[in-house]
PDB file of C-alpha atoms in Angstrom:
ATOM      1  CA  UNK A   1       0.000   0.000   0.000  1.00  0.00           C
ATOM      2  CA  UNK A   2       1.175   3.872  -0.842  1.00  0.00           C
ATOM      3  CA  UNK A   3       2.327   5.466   2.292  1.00  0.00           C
ATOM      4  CA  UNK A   4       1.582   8.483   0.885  1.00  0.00           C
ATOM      5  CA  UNK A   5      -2.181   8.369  -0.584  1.00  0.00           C
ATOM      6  CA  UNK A   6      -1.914  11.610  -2.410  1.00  0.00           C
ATOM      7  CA  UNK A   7       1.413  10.996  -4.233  1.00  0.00           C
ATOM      8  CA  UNK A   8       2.117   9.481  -7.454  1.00  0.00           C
ATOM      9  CA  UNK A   9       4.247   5.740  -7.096  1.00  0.00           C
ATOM     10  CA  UNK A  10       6.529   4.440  -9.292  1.00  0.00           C
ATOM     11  CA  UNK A  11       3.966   1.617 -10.083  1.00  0.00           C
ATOM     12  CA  UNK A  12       4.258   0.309 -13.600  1.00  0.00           C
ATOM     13  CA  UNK A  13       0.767   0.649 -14.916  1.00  0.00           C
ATOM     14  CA  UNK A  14       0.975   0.852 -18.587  1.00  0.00           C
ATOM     15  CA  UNK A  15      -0.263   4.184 -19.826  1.00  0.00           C
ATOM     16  CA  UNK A  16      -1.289   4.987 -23.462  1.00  0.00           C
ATOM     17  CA  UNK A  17       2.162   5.536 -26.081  1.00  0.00           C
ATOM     18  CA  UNK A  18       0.832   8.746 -26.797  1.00  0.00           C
ATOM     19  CA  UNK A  19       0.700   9.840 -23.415  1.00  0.00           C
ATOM     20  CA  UNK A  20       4.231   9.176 -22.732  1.00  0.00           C
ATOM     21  CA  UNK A  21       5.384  12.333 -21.351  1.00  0.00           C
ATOM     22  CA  UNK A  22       8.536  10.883 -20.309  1.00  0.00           C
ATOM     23  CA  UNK A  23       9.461   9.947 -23.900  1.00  0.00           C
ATOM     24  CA  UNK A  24       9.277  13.405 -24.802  1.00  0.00           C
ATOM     25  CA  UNK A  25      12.782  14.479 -26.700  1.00  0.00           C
ATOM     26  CA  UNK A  26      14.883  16.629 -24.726  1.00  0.00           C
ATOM     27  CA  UNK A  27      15.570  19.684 -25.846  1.00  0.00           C
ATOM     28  CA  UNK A  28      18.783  21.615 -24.779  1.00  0.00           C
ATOM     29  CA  UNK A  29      19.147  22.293 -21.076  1.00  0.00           C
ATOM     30  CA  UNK A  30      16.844  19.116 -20.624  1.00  0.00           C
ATOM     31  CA  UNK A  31      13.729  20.857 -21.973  1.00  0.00           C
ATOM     32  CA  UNK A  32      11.266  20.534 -24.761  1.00  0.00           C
ATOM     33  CA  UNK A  33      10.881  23.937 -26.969  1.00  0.00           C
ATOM     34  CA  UNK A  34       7.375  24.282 -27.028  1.00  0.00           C
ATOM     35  CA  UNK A  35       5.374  27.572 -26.954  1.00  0.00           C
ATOM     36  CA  UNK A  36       4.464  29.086 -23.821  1.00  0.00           C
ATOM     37  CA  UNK A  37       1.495  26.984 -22.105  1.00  0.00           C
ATOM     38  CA  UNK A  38      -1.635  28.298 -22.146  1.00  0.00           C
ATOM     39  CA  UNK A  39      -2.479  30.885 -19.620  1.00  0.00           C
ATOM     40  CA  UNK A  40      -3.156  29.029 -16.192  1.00  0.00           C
ATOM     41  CA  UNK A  41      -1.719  25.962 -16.956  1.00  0.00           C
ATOM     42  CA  UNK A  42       1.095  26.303 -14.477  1.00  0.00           C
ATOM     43  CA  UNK A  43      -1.430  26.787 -11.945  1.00  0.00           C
ATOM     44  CA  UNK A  44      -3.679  23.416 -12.912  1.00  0.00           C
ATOM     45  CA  UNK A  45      -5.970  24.738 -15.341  1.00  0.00           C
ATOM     46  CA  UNK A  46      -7.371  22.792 -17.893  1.00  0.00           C
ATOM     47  CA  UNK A  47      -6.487  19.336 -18.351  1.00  0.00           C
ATOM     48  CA  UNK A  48      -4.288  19.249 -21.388  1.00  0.00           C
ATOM     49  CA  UNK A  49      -5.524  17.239 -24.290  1.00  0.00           C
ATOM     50  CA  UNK A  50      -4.694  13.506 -24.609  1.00  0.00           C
ATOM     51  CA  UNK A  51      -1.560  12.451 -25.477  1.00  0.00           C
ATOM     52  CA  UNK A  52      -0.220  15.858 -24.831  1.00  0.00           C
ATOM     53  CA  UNK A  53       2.745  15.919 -22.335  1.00  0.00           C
ATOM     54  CA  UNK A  54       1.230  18.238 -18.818  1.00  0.00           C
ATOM     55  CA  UNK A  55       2.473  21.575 -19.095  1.00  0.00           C
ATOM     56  CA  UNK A  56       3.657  21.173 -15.632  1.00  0.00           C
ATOM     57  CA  UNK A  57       6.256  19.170 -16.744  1.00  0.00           C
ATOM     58  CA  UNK A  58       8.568  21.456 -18.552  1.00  0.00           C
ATOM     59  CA  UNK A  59       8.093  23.570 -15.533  1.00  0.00           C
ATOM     60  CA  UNK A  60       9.168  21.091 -12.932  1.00  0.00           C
ATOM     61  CA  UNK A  61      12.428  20.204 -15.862  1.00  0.00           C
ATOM     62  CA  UNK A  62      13.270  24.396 -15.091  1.00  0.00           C
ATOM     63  CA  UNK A  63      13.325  24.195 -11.477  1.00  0.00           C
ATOM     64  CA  UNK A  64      14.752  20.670 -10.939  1.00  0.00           C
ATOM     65  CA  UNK A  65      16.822  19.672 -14.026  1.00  0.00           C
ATOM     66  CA  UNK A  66      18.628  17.103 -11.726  1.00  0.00           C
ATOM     67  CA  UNK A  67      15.585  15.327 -11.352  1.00  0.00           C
ATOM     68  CA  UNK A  68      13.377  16.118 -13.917  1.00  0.00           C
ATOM     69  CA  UNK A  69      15.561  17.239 -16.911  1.00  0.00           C
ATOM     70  CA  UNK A  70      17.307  15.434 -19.954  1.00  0.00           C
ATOM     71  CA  UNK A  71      17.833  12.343 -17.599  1.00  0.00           C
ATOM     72  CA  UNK A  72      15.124  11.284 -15.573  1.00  0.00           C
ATOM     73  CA  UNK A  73      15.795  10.025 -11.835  1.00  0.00           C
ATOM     74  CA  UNK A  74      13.895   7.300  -9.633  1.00  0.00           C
ATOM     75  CA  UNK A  75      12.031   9.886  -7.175  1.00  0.00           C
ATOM     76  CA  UNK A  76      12.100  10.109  -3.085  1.00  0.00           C
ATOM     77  CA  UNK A  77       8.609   9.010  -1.596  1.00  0.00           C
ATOM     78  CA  UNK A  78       7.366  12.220   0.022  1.00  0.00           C
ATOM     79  CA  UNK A  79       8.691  14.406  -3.337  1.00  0.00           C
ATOM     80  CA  UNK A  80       4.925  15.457  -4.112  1.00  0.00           C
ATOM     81  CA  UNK A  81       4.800  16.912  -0.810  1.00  0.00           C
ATOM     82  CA  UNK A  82       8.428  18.175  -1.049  1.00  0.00           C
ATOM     83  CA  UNK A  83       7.225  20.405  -4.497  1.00  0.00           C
ATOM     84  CA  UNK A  84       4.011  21.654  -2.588  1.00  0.00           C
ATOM     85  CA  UNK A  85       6.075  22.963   0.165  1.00  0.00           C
ATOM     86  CA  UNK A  86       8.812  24.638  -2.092  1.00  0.00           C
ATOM     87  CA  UNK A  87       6.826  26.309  -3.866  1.00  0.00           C
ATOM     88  CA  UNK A  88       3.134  26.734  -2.776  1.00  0.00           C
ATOM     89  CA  UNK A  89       2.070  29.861  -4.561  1.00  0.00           C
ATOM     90  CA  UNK A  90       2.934  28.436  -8.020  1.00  0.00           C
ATOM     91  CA  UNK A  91       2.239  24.286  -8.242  1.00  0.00           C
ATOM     92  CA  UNK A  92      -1.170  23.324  -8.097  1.00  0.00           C
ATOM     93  CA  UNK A  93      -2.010  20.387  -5.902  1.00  0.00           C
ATOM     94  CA  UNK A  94      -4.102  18.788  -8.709  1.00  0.00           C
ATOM     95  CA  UNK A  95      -2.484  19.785 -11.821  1.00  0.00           C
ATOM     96  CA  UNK A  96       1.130  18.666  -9.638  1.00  0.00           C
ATOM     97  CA  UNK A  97      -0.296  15.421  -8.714  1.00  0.00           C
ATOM     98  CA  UNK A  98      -1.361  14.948 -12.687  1.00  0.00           C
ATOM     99  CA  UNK A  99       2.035  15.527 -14.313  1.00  0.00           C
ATOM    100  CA  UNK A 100       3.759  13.307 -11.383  1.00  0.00           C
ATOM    101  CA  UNK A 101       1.505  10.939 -12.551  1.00  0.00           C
ATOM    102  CA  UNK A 102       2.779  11.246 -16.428  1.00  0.00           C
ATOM    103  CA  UNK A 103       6.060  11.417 -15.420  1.00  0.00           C
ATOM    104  CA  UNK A 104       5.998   8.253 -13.392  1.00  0.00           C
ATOM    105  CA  UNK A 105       4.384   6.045 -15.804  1.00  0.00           C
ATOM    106  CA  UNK A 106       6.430   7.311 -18.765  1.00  0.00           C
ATOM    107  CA  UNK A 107       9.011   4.855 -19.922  1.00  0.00           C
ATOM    108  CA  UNK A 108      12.000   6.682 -19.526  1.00  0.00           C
ATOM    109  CA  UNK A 109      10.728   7.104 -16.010  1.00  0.00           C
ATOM    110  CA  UNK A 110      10.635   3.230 -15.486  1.00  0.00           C
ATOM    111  CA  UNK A 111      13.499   2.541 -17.413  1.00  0.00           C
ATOM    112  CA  UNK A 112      15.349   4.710 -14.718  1.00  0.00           C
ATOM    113  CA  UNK A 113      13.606   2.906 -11.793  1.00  0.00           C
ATOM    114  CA  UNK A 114      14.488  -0.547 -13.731  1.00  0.00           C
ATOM    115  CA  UNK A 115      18.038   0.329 -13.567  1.00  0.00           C
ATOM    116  CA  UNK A 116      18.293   0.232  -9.958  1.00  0.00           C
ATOM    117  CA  UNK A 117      19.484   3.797  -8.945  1.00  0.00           C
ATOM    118  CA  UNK A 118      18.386   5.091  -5.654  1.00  0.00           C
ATOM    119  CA  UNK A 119      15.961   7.772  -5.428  1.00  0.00           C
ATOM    120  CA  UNK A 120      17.082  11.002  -5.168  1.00  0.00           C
ATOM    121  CA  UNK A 121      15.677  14.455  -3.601  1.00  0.00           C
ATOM    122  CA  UNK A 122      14.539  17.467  -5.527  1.00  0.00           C
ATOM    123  CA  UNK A 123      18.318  18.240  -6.539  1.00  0.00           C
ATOM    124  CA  UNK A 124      19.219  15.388  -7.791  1.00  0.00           C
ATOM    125  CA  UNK A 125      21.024  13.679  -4.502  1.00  0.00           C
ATOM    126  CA  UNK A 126      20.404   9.786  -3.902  1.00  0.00           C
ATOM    127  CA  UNK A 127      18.624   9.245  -0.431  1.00  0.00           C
ATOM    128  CA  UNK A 128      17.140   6.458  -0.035  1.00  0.00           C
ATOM    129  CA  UNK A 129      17.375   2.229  -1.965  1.00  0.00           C
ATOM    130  CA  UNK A 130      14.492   1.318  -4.036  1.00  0.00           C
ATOM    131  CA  UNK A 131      12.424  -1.525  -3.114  1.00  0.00           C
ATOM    132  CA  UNK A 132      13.303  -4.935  -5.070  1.00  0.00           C
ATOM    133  CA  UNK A 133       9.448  -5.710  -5.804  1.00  0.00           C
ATOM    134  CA  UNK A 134       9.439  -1.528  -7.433  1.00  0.00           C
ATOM    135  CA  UNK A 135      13.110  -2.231  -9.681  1.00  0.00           C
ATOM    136  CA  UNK A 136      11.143  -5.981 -10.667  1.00  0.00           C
ATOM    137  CA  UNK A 137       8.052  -4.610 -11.945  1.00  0.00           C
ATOM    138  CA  UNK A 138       9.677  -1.460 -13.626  1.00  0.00           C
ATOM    139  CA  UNK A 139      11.570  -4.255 -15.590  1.00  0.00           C
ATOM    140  CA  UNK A 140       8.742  -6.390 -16.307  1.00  0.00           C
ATOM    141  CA  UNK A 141       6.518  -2.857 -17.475  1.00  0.00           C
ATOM    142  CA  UNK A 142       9.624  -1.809 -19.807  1.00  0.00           C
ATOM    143  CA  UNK A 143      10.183  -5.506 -21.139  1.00  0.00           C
ATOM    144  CA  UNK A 144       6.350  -5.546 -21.963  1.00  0.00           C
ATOM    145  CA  UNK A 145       6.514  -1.859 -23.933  1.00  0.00           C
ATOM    146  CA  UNK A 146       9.490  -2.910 -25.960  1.00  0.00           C
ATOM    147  CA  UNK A 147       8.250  -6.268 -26.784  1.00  0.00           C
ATOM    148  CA  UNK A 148       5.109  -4.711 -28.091  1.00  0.00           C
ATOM    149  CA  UNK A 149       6.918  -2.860 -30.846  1.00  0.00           C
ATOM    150  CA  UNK A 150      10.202  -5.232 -31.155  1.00  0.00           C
ATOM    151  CA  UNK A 151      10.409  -8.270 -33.613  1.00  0.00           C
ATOM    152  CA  UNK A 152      12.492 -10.360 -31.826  1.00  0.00           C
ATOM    153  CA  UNK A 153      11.797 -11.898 -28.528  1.00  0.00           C
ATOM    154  CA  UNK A 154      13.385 -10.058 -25.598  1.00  0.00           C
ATOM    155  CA  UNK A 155      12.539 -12.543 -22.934  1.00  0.00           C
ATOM    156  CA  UNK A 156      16.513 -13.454 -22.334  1.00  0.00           C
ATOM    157  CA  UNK A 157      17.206  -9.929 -21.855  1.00  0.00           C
ATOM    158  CA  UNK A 158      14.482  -9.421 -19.694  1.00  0.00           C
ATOM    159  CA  UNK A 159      15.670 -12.985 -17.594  1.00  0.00           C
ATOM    160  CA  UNK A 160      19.097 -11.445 -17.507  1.00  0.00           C
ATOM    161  CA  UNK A 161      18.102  -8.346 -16.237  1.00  0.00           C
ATOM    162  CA  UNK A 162      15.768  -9.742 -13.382  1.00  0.00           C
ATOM    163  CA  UNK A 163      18.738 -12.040 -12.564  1.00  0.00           C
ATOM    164  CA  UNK A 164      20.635  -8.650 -12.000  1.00  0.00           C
ATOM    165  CA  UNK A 165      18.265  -7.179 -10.054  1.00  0.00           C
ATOM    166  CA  UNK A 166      18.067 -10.678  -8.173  1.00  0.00           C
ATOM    167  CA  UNK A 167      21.699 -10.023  -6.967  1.00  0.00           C
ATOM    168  CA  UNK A 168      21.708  -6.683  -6.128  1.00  0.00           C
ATOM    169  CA  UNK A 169      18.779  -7.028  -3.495  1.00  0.00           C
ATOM    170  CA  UNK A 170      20.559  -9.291  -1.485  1.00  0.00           C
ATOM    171  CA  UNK A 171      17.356 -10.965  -1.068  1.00  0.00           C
ATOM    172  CA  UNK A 172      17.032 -14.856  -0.873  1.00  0.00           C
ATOM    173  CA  UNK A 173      15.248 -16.304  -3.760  1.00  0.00           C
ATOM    174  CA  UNK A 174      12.580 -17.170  -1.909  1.00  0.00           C
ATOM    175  CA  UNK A 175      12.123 -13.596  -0.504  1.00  0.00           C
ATOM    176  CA  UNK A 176      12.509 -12.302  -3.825  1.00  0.00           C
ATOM    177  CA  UNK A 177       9.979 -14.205  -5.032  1.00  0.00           C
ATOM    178  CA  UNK A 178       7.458 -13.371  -2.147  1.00  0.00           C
ATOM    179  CA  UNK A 179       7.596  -9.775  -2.979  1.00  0.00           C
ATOM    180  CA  UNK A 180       7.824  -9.850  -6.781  1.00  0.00           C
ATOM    181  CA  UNK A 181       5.661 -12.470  -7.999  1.00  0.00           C
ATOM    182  CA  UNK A 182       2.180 -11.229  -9.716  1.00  0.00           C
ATOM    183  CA  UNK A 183      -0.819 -12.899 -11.606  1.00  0.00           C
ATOM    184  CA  UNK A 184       1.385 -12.954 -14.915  1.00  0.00           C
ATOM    185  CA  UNK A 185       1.809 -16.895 -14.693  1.00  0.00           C
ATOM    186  CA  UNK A 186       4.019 -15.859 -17.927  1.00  0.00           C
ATOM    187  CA  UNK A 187       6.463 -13.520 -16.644  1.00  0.00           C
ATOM    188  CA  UNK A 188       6.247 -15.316 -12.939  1.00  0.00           C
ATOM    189  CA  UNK A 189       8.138 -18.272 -14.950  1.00  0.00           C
ATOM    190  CA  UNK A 190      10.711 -16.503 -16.249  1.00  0.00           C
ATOM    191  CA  UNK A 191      11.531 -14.885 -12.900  1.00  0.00           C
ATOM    192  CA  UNK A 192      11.825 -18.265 -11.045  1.00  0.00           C
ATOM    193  CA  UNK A 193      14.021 -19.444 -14.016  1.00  0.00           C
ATOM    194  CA  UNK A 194      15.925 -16.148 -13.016  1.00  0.00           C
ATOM    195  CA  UNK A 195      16.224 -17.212  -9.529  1.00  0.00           C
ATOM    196  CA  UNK A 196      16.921 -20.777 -10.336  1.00  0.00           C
ATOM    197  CA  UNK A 197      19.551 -19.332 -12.308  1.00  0.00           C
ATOM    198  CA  UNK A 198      21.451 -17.147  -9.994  1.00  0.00           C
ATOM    199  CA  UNK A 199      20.978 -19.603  -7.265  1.00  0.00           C
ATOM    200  CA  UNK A 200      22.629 -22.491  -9.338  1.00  0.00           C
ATOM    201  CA  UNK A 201      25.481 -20.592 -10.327  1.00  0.00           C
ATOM    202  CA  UNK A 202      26.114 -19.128  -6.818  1.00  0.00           C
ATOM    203  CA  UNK A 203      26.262 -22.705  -5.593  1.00  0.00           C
ATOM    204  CA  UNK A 204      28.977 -23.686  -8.034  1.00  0.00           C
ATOM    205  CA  UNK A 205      30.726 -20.644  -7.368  1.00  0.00           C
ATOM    206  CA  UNK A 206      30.788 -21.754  -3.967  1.00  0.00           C
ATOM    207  CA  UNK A 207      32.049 -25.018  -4.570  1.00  0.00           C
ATOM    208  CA  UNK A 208      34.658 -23.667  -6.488  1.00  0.00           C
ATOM    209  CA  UNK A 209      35.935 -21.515  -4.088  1.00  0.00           C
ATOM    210  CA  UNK A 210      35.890 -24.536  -1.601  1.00  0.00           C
ATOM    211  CA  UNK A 211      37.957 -26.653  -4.034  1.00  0.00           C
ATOM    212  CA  UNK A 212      40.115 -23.991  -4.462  1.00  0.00           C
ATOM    213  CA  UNK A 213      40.781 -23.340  -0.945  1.00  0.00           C
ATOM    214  CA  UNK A 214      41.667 -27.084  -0.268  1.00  0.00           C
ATOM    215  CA  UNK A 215      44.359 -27.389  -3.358  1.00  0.00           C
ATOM    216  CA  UNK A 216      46.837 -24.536  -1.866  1.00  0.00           C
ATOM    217  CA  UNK A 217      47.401 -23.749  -5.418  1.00  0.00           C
ATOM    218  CA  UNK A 218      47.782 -20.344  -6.698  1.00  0.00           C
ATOM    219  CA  UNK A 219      44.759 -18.933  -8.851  1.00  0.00           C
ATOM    220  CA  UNK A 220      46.187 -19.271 -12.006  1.00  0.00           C
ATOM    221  CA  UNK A 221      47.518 -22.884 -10.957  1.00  0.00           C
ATOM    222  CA  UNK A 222      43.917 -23.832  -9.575  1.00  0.00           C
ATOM    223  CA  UNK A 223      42.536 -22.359 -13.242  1.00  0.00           C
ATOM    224  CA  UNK A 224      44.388 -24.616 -15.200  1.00  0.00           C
ATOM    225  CA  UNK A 225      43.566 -27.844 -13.302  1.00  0.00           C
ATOM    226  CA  UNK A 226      40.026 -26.302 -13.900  1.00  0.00           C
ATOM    227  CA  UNK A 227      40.420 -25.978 -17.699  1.00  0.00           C
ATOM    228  CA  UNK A 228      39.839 -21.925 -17.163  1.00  0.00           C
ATOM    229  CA  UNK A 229      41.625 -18.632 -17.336  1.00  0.00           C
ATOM    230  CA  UNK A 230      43.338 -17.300 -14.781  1.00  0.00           C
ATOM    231  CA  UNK A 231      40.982 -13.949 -14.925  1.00  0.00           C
ATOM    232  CA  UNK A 232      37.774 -15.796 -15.060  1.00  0.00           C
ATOM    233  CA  UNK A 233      39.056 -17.871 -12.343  1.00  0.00           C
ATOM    234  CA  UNK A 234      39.599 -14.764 -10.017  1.00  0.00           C
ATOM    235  CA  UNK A 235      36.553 -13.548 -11.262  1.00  0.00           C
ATOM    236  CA  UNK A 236      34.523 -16.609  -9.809  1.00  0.00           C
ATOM    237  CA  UNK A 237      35.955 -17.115  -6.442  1.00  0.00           C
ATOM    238  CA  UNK A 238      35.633 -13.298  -5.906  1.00  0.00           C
ATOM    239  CA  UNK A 239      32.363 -13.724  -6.667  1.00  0.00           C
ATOM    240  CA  UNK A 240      31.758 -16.803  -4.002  1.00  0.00           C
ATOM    241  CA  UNK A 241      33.726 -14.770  -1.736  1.00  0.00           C
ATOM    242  CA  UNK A 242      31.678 -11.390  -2.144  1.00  0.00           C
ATOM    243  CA  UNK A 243      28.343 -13.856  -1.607  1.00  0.00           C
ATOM    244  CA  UNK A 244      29.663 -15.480   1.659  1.00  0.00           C
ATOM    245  CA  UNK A 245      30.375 -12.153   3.144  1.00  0.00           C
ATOM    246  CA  UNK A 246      27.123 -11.051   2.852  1.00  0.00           C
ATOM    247  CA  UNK A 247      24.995 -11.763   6.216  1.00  0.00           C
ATOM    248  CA  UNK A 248      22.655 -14.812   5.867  1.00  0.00           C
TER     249      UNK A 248
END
């Protein structure tokens, strides 16, 4: 559940192409050159038509380029409220909460969440982790935009990248799985593959860094007993080393 009812998540529910805001091309200093928006649309005013970008936006790209300009950043929860109480003579509560709404369903928007970067305050500072379950379905959202308009299958992309995102929660697979897993028996497959995946490979990495530990050879010694090269080698048992450092 939102912790903040009147604020705009990062949820991924698919929104119209044409009402992409956050595909909109950036124009220099972050901005799109459009004319002036019509008179009280910085203050709310009428809705604008659909498919058009909210006039708000441009505005918030002028005050916050960090955040909002030519490369969009994963927001702070609280950063509606943050904006109101900047500047509450000039954002409208309504018309704010309907461009935060563009901006978080736009692609670019997703694609930013999807990467994994932590959210960041109004100039542009990281403050806080996302949430696995928030980077997974940001993924899952993008994967199902670009498939729509891609002719080859991008299912082993999306795999690797929810593999990625696997490993950088930290999480056990089956807490990953308790928080990410949907109704989309499709894309619920390819996750556990994911985590079947990563799990499997962490295991051998393990038991090569065991094996290795027993032979009191040097790495590149240990690599060729192992049919491997000396880099991948190091590679591995960093790996299995990195993962049993990490609290249980």
């Amino acid at each position: 559940m939102n912790p903040n009812a009147s604020e705009p998540t990062d949820a991924a529910a698919p929104a119209p192409a044409e009402s992409d805001t956050g595909n909109r091309p950036p124009a220099r200093g972050g901005r799109n050159r459009r004319g002036p928006a019509p008179q009280g649309a910085q203050r709310g005013g009428a809705k604008p038509p659909t498919g058009a970008p909210h006039p708000m936006l441009d505005q918030l790209a002028a005050l916050y380029p960090a955040l909002f300009g030519a490369e969009f950043l994963p927001m702070k929860r609280g950063i509606f409220q943050d904006l109101l109480e900047a500047h509450p003579d000039t954002l409208d509560k309504d018309g704010l909460k309907a461009a935060l709404a563009l901006h978080t369903r736009s692609t670019r928007y997703l694609t930013a969440v999807a990467s994994g970067h932590p959210r960041c305050d109004l100039s542009g500072q990281p403050v806080e982790d996302l949430a696995p379950e928030h980077v997974h379905h940001a993924l899952v959202e993008v994967f199902r935009r670009r498939q729509g308009r891609a002719p080859q299958d991008l299912r082993p992309k999306l795999r690797q990248r929810i593999e990625q995102a696997f490993e950088a929660s930290g999480l056990g697979a089956e807490a990953y799985a308790a928080l990410v897993l949907t109704r989309d028996e499709a894309v619920n497959a390819l996750t556990q593959e994911a985590l079947d995946a990563v799990v499997a490979r962490a295991a051998k990495d393990a038991a090569l860094l065991r094996a290795f530990e027993a032979s009191g050879k040097t790495v590149d010694e240990f690599a060729e007993m192992y049919g491997m090269g000396g880099a991948d080698a190091n590679r591995t048992l960093e790996r299995a080393r990195a993962r049993a450092a990490k609290p249980a």
